[in-house]
Coordinates of C-alpha atoms in Angstrom, one line a residue:
Chain A
M1 CA -0.9 -1.1 5.8
K2 CA -0.4 -0.4 9.4
E3 CA -1.3 3.2 10.6
I4 CA 1.7 4.7 12.4
S5 CA 0.7 6.3 15.8
F6 CA 3.1 9.0 17.1
K7 CA 2.6 8.0 20.7
N8 CA 2.9 4.5 20.3
D9 CA 5.4 4.0 17.4
I10 CA 7.6 7.1 17.3
L11 CA 7.8 8.7 20.7
P12 CA 9.1 5.3 22.2
L13 CA 12.1 5.8 20.2
G14 CA 12.8 8.8 21.7
D15 CA 15.0 7.6 24.6
L16 CA 17.3 5.4 22.2
L17 CA 17.6 8.7 20.0
F18 CA 18.5 10.8 22.9
R19 CA 21.2 8.5 24.0
L20 CA 22.7 8.2 20.5
A21 CA 22.4 12.3 19.9
L22 CA 24.0 12.8 23.5
R23 CA 26.8 10.5 22.3
I24 CA 27.5 12.3 19.2
V25 CA 27.2 15.8 20.6
G26 CA 29.3 15.0 23.4
G27 CA 26.9 15.1 26.5
N28 CA 25.1 18.5 25.8
R29 CA 21.7 17.6 26.9
P30 CA 19.6 20.6 25.3
E31 CA 21.4 20.0 21.9
A32 CA 20.5 16.3 22.3
E33 CA 17.0 17.0 22.8
D34 CA 16.6 19.6 19.6
I35 CA 18.2 16.7 17.7
V36 CA 15.6 14.4 19.0
Q37 CA 12.9 16.8 18.3
D38 CA 13.9 17.3 14.8
T39 CA 14.2 13.5 14.3
L40 CA 10.8 12.4 15.6
I41 CA 9.1 15.4 13.7
R42 CA 10.9 14.2 10.5
L43 CA 9.9 10.5 11.2
W44 CA 6.2 12.1 11.8
E45 CA 6.1 13.7 8.7
N46 CA 7.4 10.8 6.8
K47 CA 4.9 8.2 8.6
E48 CA 3.5 7.0 5.3
Q49 CA 6.9 5.7 4.3
L50 CA 7.6 4.0 7.8
A51 CA 4.8 1.3 7.4
D52 CA 7.3 0.0 4.6
I53 CA 10.4 -0.1 6.5
N54 CA 11.6 -3.3 8.2
N55 CA 13.5 -1.8 11.0
I56 CA 12.2 1.6 12.1
Q57 CA 14.5 1.8 15.1
S58 CA 17.5 1.5 12.6
Y59 CA 16.1 4.1 10.3
A60 CA 15.2 6.6 13.0
M61 CA 18.8 6.1 14.6
T62 CA 20.2 6.9 10.8
I63 CA 18.4 10.2 10.7
C64 CA 19.1 11.1 14.3
R65 CA 22.9 10.5 13.6
N66 CA 22.6 12.6 10.4
L67 CA 21.1 15.3 12.2
A68 CA 23.3 15.1 14.9
L69 CA 26.4 15.4 12.8
D70 CA 24.9 18.4 11.0
H71 CA 24.1 20.0 14.2
K72 CA 27.3 19.5 15.6
E73 CA 28.9 21.0 12.7
K74 CA 26.9 23.9 12.6
F75 CA 27.2 24.7 16.4
E76 CA 30.8 23.2 16.7
N77 CA 31.9 26.6 18.3
Q78 CA 28.8 27.1 20.4
N79 CA 29.3 24.1 22.4
I80 CA 29.6 25.5 26.3
S81 CA 29.9 22.2 28.1
L82 CA 30.6 18.6 27.5
C83 CA 29.2 17.3 30.7
E84 CA 25.9 18.8 31.8
T85 CA 24.4 15.5 32.3
D86 CA 22.9 14.8 35.9
H87 CA 24.2 11.6 36.9
D88 CA 21.9 11.0 40.1
R89 CA 20.4 7.8 38.7
A90 CA 23.2 5.8 40.8
D91 CA 22.6 7.5 43.9
D92 CA 19.3 6.1 45.2
H93 CA 20.4 3.3 47.2
D94 CA 23.9 4.1 48.1
S95 CA 25.6 6.2 50.9
P96 CA 26.6 9.6 50.0
D97 CA 30.3 8.6 49.7
K98 CA 29.7 5.6 47.5
A99 CA 27.2 7.6 45.4
L100 CA 30.0 10.3 44.8
I101 CA 32.5 7.7 44.0
K102 CA 30.1 5.9 41.5
K103 CA 29.3 9.4 40.1
Q104 CA 33.1 10.1 39.5
Q105 CA 33.5 6.6 38.0
Y106 CA 30.5 7.3 35.8
E107 CA 31.8 10.6 34.5
T108 CA 35.4 9.3 34.0
A109 CA 34.3 6.6 31.9
E110 CA 32.0 8.9 30.0
Q111 CA 34.7 11.3 29.3
I112 CA 36.8 8.6 28.0
I113 CA 34.0 7.2 25.4
N114 CA 33.4 11.1 24.5
Q115 CA 36.9 11.9 23.8
L116 CA 37.0 9.0 20.9
P117 CA 36.5 10.2 17.6
E118 CA 32.7 10.3 16.4
K119 CA 32.5 7.1 14.5
Q120 CA 34.4 5.3 17.3
R121 CA 32.1 6.7 20.0
T122 CA 29.1 6.3 17.9
L123 CA 29.8 2.5 17.3
V124 CA 30.8 2.1 21.1
Q125 CA 27.3 3.5 21.9
L126 CA 25.4 1.1 19.5
R127 CA 27.3 -1.8 20.5
D128 CA 28.2 -1.7 24.1
I129 CA 25.3 0.3 25.4
E130 CA 22.3 -0.5 22.9
G131 CA 23.3 -3.9 22.1
K132 CA 23.2 -3.8 18.3
N133 CA 24.9 -6.4 16.3
Y134 CA 27.4 -5.7 13.4
Q135 CA 24.9 -5.6 10.7
E136 CA 22.5 -3.2 12.5
M137 CA 25.7 -0.8 13.1
A138 CA 26.4 -1.0 9.8
D139 CA 22.9 -0.1 8.6
I140 CA 22.7 2.9 10.9
T141 CA 26.1 4.4 10.1
G142 CA 26.3 3.6 6.5
L143 CA 29.7 1.9 7.1
T144 CA 30.7 -1.5 5.5
L145 CA 30.9 -4.6 8.1
A146 CA 34.5 -4.5 7.8
D147 CA 34.7 -0.7 8.6
V148 CA 32.5 -1.3 11.5
K149 CA 34.6 -4.0 12.8
V150 CA 37.9 -2.2 12.4
T151 CA 36.6 1.1 13.7
L152 CA 35.1 -0.6 16.9
F153 CA 38.4 -2.5 17.3
R154 CA 40.3 0.8 17.3
A155 CA 37.8 2.3 19.8
R156 CA 38.2 -0.6 22.2
Q157 CA 42.0 -0.6 22.0
T158 CA 41.9 3.1 22.9
L159 CA 39.8 2.4 25.8
K160 CA 41.9 -0.4 27.2
E161 CA 44.9 1.7 26.9
K162 CA 43.2 4.9 28.5
L163 CA 41.9 2.7 31.4
S164 CA 45.3 1.0 32.1
R165 CA 47.1 4.5 32.1
L166 CA 44.5 5.8 34.7
A167 CA 45.1 2.7 36.7
Q168 CA 48.7 3.4 37.0
Chain B
M1 CA 41.4 -17.6 45.1
M2 CA 38.8 -17.5 42.6
D3 CA 39.4 -18.7 39.0
Y4 CA 38.6 -15.8 36.6
K5 CA 40.5 -17.4 33.7
Y6 CA 36.9 -17.5 31.9
I7 CA 36.4 -13.7 32.4
E8 CA 40.0 -13.0 31.5
Q9 CA 39.5 -14.6 28.3
L10 CA 36.4 -13.0 27.7
L11 CA 37.8 -9.8 28.3
E12 CA 40.8 -10.6 25.9
R13 CA 38.4 -11.4 23.3
Y14 CA 36.3 -8.3 24.0
W15 CA 39.2 -6.1 23.1
Q16 CA 39.8 -7.9 20.0
C17 CA 36.2 -7.6 18.8
E18 CA 35.6 -11.4 18.9
T19 CA 33.0 -11.6 21.6
T20 CA 29.3 -12.1 20.9
L21 CA 26.5 -9.8 22.3
E22 CA 25.8 -12.4 24.8
E23 CA 29.2 -12.6 26.0
E24 CA 29.7 -8.9 26.3
Q25 CA 26.7 -8.9 28.5
I26 CA 28.2 -11.5 30.8
L27 CA 31.1 -9.2 31.1
R28 CA 29.0 -6.4 32.1
S29 CA 27.2 -8.8 34.7
F30 CA 30.4 -9.7 35.9
F31 CA 31.8 -6.1 36.6
H32 CA 28.4 -5.0 37.8
Q33 CA 28.0 -7.5 40.8
G34 CA 30.9 -5.8 42.5
D35 CA 33.3 -8.8 43.4
V36 CA 36.0 -8.0 41.2
P37 CA 39.8 -8.9 41.5
E38 CA 42.4 -6.1 41.9
H39 CA 43.9 -6.8 38.4
L40 CA 40.7 -6.6 36.7
R41 CA 39.5 -3.4 38.7
Q42 CA 40.8 -0.8 36.3
Y43 CA 37.9 -1.9 33.7
N44 CA 35.4 -1.5 36.3
D45 CA 34.3 2.0 35.4
I46 CA 33.7 1.3 31.6
F47 CA 31.6 -1.9 32.0
N48 CA 29.4 -0.2 34.8
Y49 CA 29.2 2.9 33.0
E50 CA 27.9 0.9 29.8
S51 CA 25.3 -0.9 32.0
E52 CA 24.0 2.4 33.4
A53 CA 24.3 4.7 30.5
K54 CA 21.3 2.8 29.0
S55 CA 18.9 4.2 31.8
E56 CA 19.7 7.8 30.2
H57 CA 16.3 9.0 29.1
L58 CA 14.4 12.0 28.0
S59 CA 12.2 14.0 30.5
E60 CA 8.4 13.7 31.0
D61 CA 8.2 17.4 30.1
F62 CA 9.9 16.9 27.0
K63 CA 7.7 13.9 25.7
Q64 CA 4.4 16.0 26.7
K65 CA 5.9 18.8 24.7
M66 CA 6.6 16.6 21.6
I67 CA 2.9 15.0 21.9
D68 CA 1.5 18.6 22.2
L69 CA 3.4 19.7 19.2
V70 CA 2.3 16.9 17.2
E71 CA -1.4 17.1 18.2
E72 CA -1.4 20.8 17.3
D73 CA 0.4 20.2 13.9
T74 CA -2.1 17.7 13.2
A75 CA -4.9 20.0 14.0
V76 CA -3.8 22.6 11.6
E77 CA -2.6 20.1 8.8
A78 CA -3.3 21.7 5.4
K79 CA -5.7 19.4 3.5
T80 CA -5.4 19.6 -0.3
I81 CA -8.8 20.2 -1.8
T82 CA -9.6 20.6 -5.5
L83 CA -11.1 23.6 -7.0
S84 CA -14.8 22.1 -7.3
Q85 CA -14.5 20.8 -3.5
R86 CA -13.5 24.4 -2.6
F87 CA -16.6 26.1 -4.2
A88 CA -18.7 23.2 -3.5
P89 CA -20.5 25.2 -0.8
L90 CA -20.9 28.4 -3.1
M91 CA -22.6 25.8 -5.6
K92 CA -24.9 24.5 -3.1
A93 CA -26.0 28.0 -2.0
A94 CA -26.6 28.8 -5.7
A95 CA -28.3 25.8 -6.3
I96 CA -30.6 26.4 -3.6
V97 CA -31.3 29.9 -4.5
A98 CA -32.1 28.9 -8.1
M99 CA -34.6 26.3 -6.9
A100 CA -36.4 28.8 -4.7
L101 CA -36.7 31.3 -7.6
T102 CA -37.9 28.8 -9.8
I103 CA -40.4 27.5 -7.5
G104 CA -41.4 31.0 -6.7
N105 CA -41.9 31.8 -10.3
V106 CA -44.0 28.7 -11.0
A107 CA -46.1 29.1 -8.0
E108 CA -46.7 32.9 -8.9
R109 CA -47.6 32.0 -12.2
A110 CA -49.9 29.3 -11.3
M111 CA -51.5 31.7 -8.7
R112 CA -52.2 34.5 -11.5
E113 CA -53.7 32.0 -13.8
N114 CA -56.1 31.0 -11.4
S115 CA -57.2 34.5 -10.1
A116 CA -57.5 35.4 -13.9
S117 CA -59.9 32.8 -14.5
E118 CA -62.0 32.9 -11.2
V119 CA -61.8 36.7 -10.1
A120 CA -60.1 39.1 -12.5
G121 CA -61.3 37.5 -15.6
A122 CA -64.9 38.7 -15.2
P123 CA -64.8 42.5 -14.7
V124 CA -62.2 42.5 -17.7
I125 CA -64.8 41.0 -20.1
A126 CA -67.6 43.1 -18.7
D127 CA -65.3 46.1 -18.9
T128 CA -64.4 45.3 -22.6
Y129 CA -68.2 44.6 -23.5
T130 CA -69.2 48.0 -21.8
R131 CA -66.6 49.8 -23.9
T132 CA -67.8 48.0 -27.1
E133 CA -71.3 49.4 -26.3
D134 CA -70.2 52.8 -25.6
V135 CA -68.4 52.9 -29.2
K136 CA -71.6 51.5 -30.7
A137 CA -73.7 54.1 -29.1
T138 CA -71.5 57.0 -29.9
I139 CA -71.2 55.7 -33.5
K140 CA -75.0 55.7 -33.4
V141 CA -75.2 59.5 -32.2
I142 CA -72.8 60.4 -34.9
D143 CA -75.0 58.8 -37.5
Q144 CA -78.1 60.4 -36.2
N145 CA -76.4 63.8 -36.0
Q146 CA -75.0 63.5 -39.6
S147 CA -78.3 62.7 -41.0
A148 CA -80.0 65.6 -39.2
I149 CA -77.3 67.7 -40.5
M150 CA -77.9 66.4 -44.2
A151 CA -81.5 66.8 -43.7
K152 CA -81.3 70.3 -42.4
A153 CA -79.0 71.4 -45.0
D154 CA -81.2 70.2 -47.6
S155 CA -84.0 72.3 -46.3
V156 CA -82.3 75.5 -45.8
K157 CA -79.6 75.2 -48.0
T158 CA -77.8 78.1 -46.3
M159 CA -74.0 78.8 -45.4
D160 CA -75.4 79.0 -41.9
L161 CA -75.2 75.2 -41.8
I162 CA -71.5 75.3 -40.9
D163 CA -72.2 76.9 -37.7
E164 CA -74.7 74.4 -36.4
Q165 CA -72.1 71.9 -34.5
P166 CA -73.6 68.8 -33.3
E167 CA -73.8 69.1 -29.7
I168 CA -73.0 65.5 -28.8
I169 CA -69.8 65.1 -30.7
E170 CA -66.7 66.4 -28.5

């Protein structure tokens, strides 16, 4: 049985989990970090079981989503800001004007996605950002394949509609 | 004018959730390269966002904090030990003490036996012999006195005999 290492097997999942938690809690970074910390600790505490799990990534994302939903429910009224994200990543090679435009576009898109209901935005995150297939999406969220497709369809229709409205 | 039919078709299938992961990646690449016709530009933001959002990551400080947390946790991790394991050091100490006492006892006895036969043994025997001789001499003196008294009593036959105490008997 392969021995699980925190540094090599669990910690590298952190960024992926962080993005998922960030999506579920609507962009609050400290809250997302707390959720990731809890998820990583929980994975580490159950490291003996991890060796028998086929897809550790999906398993970790399921735990992260459940913790994020619990967290969100608990601290629903304490959320201060939905947009505390630092979006400097696009600024490196652009002129200040271009960088500002990019930053605005990024924030607009992020807001549109974050305004979707939780299931829809989680599925958008899994499919369009993390590149998961439908089966993996179903495994992580606990939804049926049919539910995954219907929910993602609704999410994309809403996105299309909002983008068209913004363009007018 | 460039033909964007393929992209338009892909885009239409994307909204219907009929595209594969690869086709969705083609769409993102198309919007990311920047040369996007006016009628498709409204979708720019969302596809570019999807490309860039994957670079969102945890800070190095956070990762280091997690490593420290887990290492600290591992260092003080409770170990399940049985009662016999818990008392093993005490039992070892007790065994060592018992062995030391036993060896000491045996050694002491052996030493005593040696000294009794080689050194202490002779004076004891000599002493016993001397005392036996003393007792014999005393008994002899008592016998002599008694004989003398009897002889005197026979010759004098007076009551004065009572006052005549043997001098040696004390």
